[in-house]
Coordinates of C-alpha atoms in Angstrom, one line a residue:
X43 CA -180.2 126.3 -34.1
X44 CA -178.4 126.1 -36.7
X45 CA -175.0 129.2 -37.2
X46 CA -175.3 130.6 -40.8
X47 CA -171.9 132.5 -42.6
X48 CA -174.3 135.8 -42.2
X49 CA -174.0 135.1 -38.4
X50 CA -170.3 134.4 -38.3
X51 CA -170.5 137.5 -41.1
X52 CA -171.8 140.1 -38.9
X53 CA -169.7 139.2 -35.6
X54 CA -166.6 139.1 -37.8
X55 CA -167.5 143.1 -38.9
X56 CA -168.6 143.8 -35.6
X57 CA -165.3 142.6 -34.1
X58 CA -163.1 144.3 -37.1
X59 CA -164.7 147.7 -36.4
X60 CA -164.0 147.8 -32.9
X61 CA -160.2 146.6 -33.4
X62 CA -160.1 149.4 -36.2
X63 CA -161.0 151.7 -33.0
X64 CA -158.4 149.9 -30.9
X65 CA -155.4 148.6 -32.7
X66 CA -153.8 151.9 -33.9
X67 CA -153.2 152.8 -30.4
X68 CA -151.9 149.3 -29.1
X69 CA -149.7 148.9 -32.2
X70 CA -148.0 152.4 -32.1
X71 CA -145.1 151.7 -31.1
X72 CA -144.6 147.7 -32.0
X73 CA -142.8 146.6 -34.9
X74 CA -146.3 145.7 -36.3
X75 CA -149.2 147.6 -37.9
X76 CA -152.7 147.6 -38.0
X77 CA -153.2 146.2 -41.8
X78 CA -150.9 143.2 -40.6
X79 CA -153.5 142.2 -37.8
X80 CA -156.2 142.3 -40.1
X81 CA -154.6 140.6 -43.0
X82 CA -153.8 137.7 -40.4
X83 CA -156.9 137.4 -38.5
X84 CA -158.1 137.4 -42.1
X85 CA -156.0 134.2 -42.6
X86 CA -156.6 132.9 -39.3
X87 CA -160.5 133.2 -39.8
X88 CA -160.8 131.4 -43.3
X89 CA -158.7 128.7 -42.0
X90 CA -161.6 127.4 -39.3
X91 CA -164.8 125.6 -40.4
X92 CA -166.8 129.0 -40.0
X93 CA -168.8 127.9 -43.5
X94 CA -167.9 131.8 -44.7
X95 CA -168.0 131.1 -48.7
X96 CA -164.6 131.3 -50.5
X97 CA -162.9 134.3 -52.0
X98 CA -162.9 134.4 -55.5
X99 CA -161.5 137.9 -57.5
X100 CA -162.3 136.5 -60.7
X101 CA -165.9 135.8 -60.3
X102 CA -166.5 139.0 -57.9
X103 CA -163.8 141.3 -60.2
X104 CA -166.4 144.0 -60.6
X105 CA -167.3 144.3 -56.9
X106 CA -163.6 144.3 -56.0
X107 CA -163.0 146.9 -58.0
X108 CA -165.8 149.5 -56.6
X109 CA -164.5 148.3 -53.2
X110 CA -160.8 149.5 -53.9
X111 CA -161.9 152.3 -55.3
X112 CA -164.1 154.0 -52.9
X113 CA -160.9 153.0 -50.6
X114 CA -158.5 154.7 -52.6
X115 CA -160.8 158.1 -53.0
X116 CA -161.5 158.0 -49.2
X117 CA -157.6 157.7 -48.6
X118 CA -156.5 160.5 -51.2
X119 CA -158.8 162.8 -49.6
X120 CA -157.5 162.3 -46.0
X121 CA -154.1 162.7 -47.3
X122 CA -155.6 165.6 -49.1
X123 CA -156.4 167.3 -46.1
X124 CA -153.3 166.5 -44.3
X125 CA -150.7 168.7 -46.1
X126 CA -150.0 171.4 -45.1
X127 CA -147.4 172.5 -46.9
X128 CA -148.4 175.0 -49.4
X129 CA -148.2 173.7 -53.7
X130 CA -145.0 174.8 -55.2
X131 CA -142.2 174.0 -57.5
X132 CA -139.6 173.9 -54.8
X133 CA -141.7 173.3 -51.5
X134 CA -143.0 169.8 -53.5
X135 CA -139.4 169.1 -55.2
X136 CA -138.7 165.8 -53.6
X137 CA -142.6 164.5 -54.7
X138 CA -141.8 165.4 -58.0
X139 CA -138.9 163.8 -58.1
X140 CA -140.2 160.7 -57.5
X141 CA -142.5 161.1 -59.8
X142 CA -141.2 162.0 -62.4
X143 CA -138.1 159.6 -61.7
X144 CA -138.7 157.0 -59.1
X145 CA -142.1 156.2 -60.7
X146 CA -141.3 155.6 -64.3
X147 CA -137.9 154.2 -63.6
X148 CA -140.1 151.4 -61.4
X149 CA -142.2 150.5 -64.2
X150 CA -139.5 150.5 -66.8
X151 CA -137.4 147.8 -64.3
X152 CA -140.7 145.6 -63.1
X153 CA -141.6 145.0 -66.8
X154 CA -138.1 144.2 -67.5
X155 CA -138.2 141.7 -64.8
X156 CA -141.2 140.2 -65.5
X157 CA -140.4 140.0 -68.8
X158 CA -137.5 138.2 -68.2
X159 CA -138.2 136.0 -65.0
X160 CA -141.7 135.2 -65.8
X161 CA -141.9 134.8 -69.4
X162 CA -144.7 137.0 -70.3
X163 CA -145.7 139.1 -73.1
X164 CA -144.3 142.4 -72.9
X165 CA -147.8 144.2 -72.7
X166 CA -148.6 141.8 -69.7
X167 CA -145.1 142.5 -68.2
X168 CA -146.0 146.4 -68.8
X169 CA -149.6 145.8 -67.3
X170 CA -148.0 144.4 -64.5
X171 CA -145.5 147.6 -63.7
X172 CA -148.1 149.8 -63.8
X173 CA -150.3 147.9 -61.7
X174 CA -147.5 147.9 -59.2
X175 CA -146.3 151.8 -59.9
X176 CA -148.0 153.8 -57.3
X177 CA -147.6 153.1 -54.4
X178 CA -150.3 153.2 -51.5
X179 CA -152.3 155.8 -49.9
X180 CA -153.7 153.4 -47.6
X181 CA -152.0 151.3 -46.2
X182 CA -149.3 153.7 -45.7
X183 CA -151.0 155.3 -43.1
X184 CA -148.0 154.9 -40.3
X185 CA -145.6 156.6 -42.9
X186 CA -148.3 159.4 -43.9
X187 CA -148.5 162.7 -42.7
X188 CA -150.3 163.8 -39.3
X189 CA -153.8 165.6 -38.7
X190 CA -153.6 169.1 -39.9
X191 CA -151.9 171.8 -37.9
X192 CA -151.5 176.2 -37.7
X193 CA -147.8 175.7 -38.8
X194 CA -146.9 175.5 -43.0
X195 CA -143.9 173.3 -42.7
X196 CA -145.2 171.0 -39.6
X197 CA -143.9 168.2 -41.7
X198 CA -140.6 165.6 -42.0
X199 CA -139.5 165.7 -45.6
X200 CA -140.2 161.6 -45.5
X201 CA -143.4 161.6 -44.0
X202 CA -144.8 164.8 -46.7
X203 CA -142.6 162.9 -49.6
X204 CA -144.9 159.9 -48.9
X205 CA -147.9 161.6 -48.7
X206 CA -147.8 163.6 -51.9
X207 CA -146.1 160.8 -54.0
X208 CA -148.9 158.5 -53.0
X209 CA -151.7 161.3 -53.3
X210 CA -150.3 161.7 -57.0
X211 CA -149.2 158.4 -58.7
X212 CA -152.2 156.6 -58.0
X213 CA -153.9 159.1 -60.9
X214 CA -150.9 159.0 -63.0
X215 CA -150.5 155.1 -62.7
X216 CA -154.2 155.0 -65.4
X217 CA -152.1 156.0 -68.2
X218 CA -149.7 153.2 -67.7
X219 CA -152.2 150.8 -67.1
X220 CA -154.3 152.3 -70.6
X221 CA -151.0 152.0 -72.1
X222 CA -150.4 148.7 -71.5
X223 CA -153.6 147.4 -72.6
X224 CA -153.4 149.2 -75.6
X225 CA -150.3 147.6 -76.2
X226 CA -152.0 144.2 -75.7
X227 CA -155.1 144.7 -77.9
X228 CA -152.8 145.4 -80.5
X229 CA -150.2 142.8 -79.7
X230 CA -153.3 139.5 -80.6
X231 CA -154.1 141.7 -84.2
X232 CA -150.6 142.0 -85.4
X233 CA -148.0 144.7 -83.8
X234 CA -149.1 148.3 -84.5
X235 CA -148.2 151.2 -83.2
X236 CA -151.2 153.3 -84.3
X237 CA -152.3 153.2 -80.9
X238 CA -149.4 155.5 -79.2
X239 CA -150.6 158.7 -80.4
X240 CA -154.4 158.6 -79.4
X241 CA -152.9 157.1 -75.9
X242 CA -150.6 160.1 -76.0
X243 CA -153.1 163.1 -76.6
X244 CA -156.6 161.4 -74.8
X245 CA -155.4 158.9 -71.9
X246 CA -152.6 161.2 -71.1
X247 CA -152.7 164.9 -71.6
X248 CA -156.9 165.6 -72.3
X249 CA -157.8 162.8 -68.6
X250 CA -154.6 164.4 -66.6
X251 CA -155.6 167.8 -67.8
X252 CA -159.4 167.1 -67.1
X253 CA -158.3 165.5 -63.6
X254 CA -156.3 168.4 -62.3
X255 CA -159.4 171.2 -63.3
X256 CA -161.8 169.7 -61.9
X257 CA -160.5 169.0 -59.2
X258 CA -159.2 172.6 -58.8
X259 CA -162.4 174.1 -59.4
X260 CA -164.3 171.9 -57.1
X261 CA -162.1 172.3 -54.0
X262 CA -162.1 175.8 -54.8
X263 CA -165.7 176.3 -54.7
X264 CA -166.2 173.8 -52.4
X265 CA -163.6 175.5 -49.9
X266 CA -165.2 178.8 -50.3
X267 CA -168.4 177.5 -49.4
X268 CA -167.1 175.9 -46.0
X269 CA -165.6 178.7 -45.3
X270 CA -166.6 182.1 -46.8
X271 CA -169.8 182.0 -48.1
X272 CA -172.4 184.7 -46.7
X273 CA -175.0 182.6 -45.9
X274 CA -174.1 180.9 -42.9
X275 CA -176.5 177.4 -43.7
X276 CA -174.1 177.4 -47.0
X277 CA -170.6 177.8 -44.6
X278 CA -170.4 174.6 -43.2
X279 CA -167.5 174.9 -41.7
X280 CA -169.6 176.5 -38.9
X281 CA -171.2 173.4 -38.2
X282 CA -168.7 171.0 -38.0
X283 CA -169.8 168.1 -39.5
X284 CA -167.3 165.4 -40.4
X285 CA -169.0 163.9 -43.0
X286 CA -168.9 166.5 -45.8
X287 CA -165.6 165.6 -46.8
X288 CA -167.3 162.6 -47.8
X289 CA -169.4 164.5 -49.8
X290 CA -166.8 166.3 -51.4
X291 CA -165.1 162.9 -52.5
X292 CA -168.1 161.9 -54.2
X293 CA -168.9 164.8 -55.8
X294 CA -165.2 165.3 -56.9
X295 CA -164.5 161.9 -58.0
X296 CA -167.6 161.4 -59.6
X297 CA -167.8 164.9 -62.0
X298 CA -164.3 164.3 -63.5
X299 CA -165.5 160.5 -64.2
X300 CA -168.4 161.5 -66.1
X301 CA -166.3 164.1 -68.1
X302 CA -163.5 161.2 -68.5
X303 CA -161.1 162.8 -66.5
X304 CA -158.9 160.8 -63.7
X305 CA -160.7 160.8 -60.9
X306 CA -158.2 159.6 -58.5
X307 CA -156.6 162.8 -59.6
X308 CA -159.1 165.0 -59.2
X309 CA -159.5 163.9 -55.4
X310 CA -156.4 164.3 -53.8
X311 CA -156.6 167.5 -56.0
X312 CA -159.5 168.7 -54.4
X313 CA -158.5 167.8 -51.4
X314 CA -155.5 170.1 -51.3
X315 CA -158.0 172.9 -52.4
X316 CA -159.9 172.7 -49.6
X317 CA -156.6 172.8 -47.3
X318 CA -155.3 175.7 -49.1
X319 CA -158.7 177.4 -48.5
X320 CA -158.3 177.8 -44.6
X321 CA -155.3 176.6 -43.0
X322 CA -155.7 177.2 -40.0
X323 CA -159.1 176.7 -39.4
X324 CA -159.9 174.1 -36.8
X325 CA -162.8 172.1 -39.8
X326 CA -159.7 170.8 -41.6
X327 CA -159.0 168.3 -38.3
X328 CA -163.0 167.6 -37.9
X329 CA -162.9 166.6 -41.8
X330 CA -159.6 164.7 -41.7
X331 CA -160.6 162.5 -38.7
X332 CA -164.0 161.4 -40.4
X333 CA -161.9 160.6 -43.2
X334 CA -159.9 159.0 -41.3
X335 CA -162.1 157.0 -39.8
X336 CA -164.1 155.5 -42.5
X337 CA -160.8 154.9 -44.2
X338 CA -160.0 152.6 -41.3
X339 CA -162.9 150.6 -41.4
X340 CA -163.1 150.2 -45.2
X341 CA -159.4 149.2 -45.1
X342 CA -160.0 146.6 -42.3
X343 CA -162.5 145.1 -44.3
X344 CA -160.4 145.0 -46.9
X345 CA -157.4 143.5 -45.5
X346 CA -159.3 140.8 -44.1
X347 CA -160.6 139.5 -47.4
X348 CA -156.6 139.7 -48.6
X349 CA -155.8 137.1 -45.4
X350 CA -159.0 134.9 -46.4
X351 CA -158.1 135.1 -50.0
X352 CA -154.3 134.0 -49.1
X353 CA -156.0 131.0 -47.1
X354 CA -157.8 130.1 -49.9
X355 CA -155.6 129.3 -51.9
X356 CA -154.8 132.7 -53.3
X357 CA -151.1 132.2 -54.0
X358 CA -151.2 128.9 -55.4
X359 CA -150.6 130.6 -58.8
X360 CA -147.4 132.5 -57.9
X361 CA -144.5 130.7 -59.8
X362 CA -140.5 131.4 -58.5
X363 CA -140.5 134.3 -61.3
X364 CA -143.4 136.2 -60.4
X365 CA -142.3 135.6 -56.5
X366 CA -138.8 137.0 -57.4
X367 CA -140.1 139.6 -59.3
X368 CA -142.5 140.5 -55.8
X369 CA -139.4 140.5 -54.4
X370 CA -137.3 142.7 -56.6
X371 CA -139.7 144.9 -56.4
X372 CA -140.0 145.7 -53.1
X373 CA -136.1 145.4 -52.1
X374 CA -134.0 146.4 -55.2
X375 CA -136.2 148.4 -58.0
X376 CA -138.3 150.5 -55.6
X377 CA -135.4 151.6 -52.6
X378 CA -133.1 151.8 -56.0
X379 CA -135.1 154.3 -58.1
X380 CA -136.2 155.9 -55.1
X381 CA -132.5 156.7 -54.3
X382 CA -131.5 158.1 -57.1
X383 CA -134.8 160.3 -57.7
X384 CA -133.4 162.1 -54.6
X385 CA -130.2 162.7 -55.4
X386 CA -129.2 166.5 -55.3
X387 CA -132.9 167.0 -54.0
X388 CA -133.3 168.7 -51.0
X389 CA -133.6 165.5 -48.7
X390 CA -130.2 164.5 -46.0
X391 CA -129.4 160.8 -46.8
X392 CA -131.4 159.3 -43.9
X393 CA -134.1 160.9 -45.3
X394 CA -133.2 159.6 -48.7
X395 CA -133.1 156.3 -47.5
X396 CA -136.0 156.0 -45.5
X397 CA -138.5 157.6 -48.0
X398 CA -136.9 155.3 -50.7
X399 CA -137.4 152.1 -48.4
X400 CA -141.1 152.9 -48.0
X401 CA -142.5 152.7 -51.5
X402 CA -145.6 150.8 -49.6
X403 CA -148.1 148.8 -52.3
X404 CA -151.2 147.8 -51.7
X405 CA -154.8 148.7 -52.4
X406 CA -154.3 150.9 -55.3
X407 CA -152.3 148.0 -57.2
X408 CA -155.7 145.6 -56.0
X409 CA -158.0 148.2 -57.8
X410 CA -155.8 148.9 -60.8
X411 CA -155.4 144.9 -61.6
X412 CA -159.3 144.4 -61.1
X413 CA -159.8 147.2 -63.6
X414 CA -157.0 146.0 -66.3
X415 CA -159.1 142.5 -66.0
X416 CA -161.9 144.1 -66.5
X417 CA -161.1 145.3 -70.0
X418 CA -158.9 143.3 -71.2
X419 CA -158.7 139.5 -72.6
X420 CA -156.5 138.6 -70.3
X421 CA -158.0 135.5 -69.4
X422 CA -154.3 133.5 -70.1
X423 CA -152.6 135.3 -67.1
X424 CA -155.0 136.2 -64.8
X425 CA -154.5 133.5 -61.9
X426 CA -150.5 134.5 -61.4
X427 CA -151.4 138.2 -61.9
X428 CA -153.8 138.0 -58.9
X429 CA -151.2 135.8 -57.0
X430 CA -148.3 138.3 -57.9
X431 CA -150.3 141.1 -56.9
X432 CA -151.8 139.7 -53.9
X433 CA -147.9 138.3 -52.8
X434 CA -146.4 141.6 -53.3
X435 CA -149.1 143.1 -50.8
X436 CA -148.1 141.0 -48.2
X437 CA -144.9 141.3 -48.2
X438 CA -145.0 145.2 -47.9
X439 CA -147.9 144.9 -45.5
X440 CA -145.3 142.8 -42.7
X441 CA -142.0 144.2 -44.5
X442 CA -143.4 148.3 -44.3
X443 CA -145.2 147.2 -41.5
X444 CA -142.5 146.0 -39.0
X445 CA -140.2 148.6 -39.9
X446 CA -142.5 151.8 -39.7
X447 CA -142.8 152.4 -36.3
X448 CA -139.4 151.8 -35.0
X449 CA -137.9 153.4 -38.5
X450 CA -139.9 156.3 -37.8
X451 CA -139.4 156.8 -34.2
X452 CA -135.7 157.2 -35.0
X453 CA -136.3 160.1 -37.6
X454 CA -138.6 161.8 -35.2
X455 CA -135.7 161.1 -32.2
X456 CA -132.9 162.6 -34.9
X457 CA -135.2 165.8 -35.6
X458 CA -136.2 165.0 -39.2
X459 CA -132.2 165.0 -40.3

């Protein structure tokens, strides 16, 4: 009898979900990660005559980017629940800081780059340093905050610097990306400027504005119905069930789309709602470790296609600009910016240097390219933008990888300072 690819298929998902289960716990304390297993077993797999059909992100763009997204929603909402350090001005500093700083300065150098190195048009070299501004919820997971706890400030200024950066830019990244195509639509009519101001007053303050409301409200009613409502088949945190953060992801994400908000915002928004609800209540962990979980498996999944995709033939694209520019990225422009974001903040310089190292991309910048593709003719540049992309992901997926554990384990060992 004859093995089809939907045999190898299902053994190959079967495998992945049990090494999901397994992996975090043999890997802890290697100078390797989970997402660095899967992206070469991925590699590994597509290199054998298994007769699984080829990758293609051009042809499957639209299903690529509903996979990455329903990633990067799960992710904000486990981070979401993780903090739990209260919203502030001052308690936050350091994530504004490199939001405010670190983040635009990044875009601002990568387009530079790309400019220069690569040769592209500046909207694509814009395109391109939005695509790679946030930096990633998911596979940051070793540099992420832990499972909820009683205590307020249960957290390393690195590991919640991480966590609320990454919670945040991947909403305020869709402005640079809107921007930059914007830019481009008017770039093949003749250079105009007439866009700015509509990009200014709808794609930036009317979606954030939208974004951070409903989000608000949501967790807020959401967070009074898991935990104070009166009628106890309504107050679910009674129950337990893991799942309804799931549910509250949807519902969240989905609402602010349909009223043109960001919905990646409006998550990890909501998210903190629900946090802030009930600290201390013991249906924060339940809904964290689903969220976890499914996480886990989704990213798995993902990572895998990444290694098939590299086997395939997915870098063949990547010129030496756009592999310098990967590279740039990830060494100069990110530790760089994220340096001097920091500077005067309230972080020691180990900490400085540590949270400016990990500027981890990865799935967000996979979703946000699929999208940009998706509405704009960028037909010209689309092969070395997927290689670029993809190429930058692996190199933070081993680079961020190696270096988290034993990185880590030294801030822990030092006390957080």
């Amino acid at each position: 009898m004859e093995v089809t690819a939907a045999d190898v298929g299902y053994a190959c998902v079967g495998i992945g979900a049990l090494l999901a289960a397994v992996l975090p716990r043999l890997v802890a304390r290697q100078p390797m990660s989970m997402p660095m297993v899967f992206l070469a077993v991925g590699f590994l797999v597509y290199l054998l005559p298994t007769g699984l059909p080829d990758l293609d992100p051009y042809e499957h763009r639209a299903w690529l980017e509903h996979l990455t997204e329903v990633i990067v929603i799960v992710a904000l909402m486990g981070a979401g629940l993780a903090i739990n350090r209260p919203f502030g001005r001052r308690s936050w500093s350091t994530a504004w800081r490199l939001l405010g700083i670190t983040m635009p300065l990044t875009v601002a150098a990568t387009a530079l780059i790309a400019w220069g190195l690569v040769d592209w048009p500046p909207a694509v070299a814009l395109l391109l340093g939005a695509v790679l501004a946030p930096t990633d919820p998911v596979l940051a997971a070793e540099v992420r905050v832990g499972e909820p706890t009683d205590a307020e400030n249960d957290e390393d200024e690195v590991r919640f610097a991480l966590t609320t950066e990454a919670g945040l830019n991947d909403g305020l990244a869709f402005p640079l990306v809107l921007a930059a195509l914007a830019m481009f639509a008017a770039s093949q009519t003749g250079w105009s400027g007439e866009w700015v101001g509509h990009w200014l007053w709808s794609d930036v303050a009317v979606r954030v504005t939208v974004g951070v409301a409903v989000g608000l409200l949501v967790g807020r009613l959401l967070g009074w119905m898991f935990f104070r409502a009166g009628w106890e088949a309504l107050r679910l945190s009674e129950h337990r069930e893991g799942f309804v953060a799931l549910a509250a992801t949807f519902i969240s994400y989905g609402l602010t789309e349909m009223l043109h908000g960001y919905g990646f915002l409006a998550v990890f928004t909501t998210a903190c709602a629900i946090r802030s609800a009930e600290r201390a209540h013991g249906y924060q962990v339940v809904m964290h470790t689903f969220m976890e979980q499914v996480e886990r498996l989704l990213t798995a999944g993902v990572l895998f296609l990444i290694g098939g995709f590299i086997a395939c033939g997915g870098l063949s694209a990547l010129t030496l600009g756009s592999a310098m520019t990967a590279v740039l990225v990830l060494l100069v422009i990110r530790p760089l910016t994220g340096w001097i974001a920091q500077l005067r903040g309230r972080t020691t310089p180990g900490e400085r240097a540590m949270t400016s190292f990990f500027g981890v991309r990865g799935i967000g910048s996979v979703f946000y390219l699929a999208y940009a593709l998706g509405e704009g003719e960028l037909q010209a540049f689309e092969e070395e933008l997927w290689a670029v992309v993809t190429f930058i992901v692996l190199l933070s997926v081993i680079l961020h990888g190696a270096a988290a554990s034993p990185v880590l384990r030294r801030l822990d060992r030092s006390g957080y300072r």
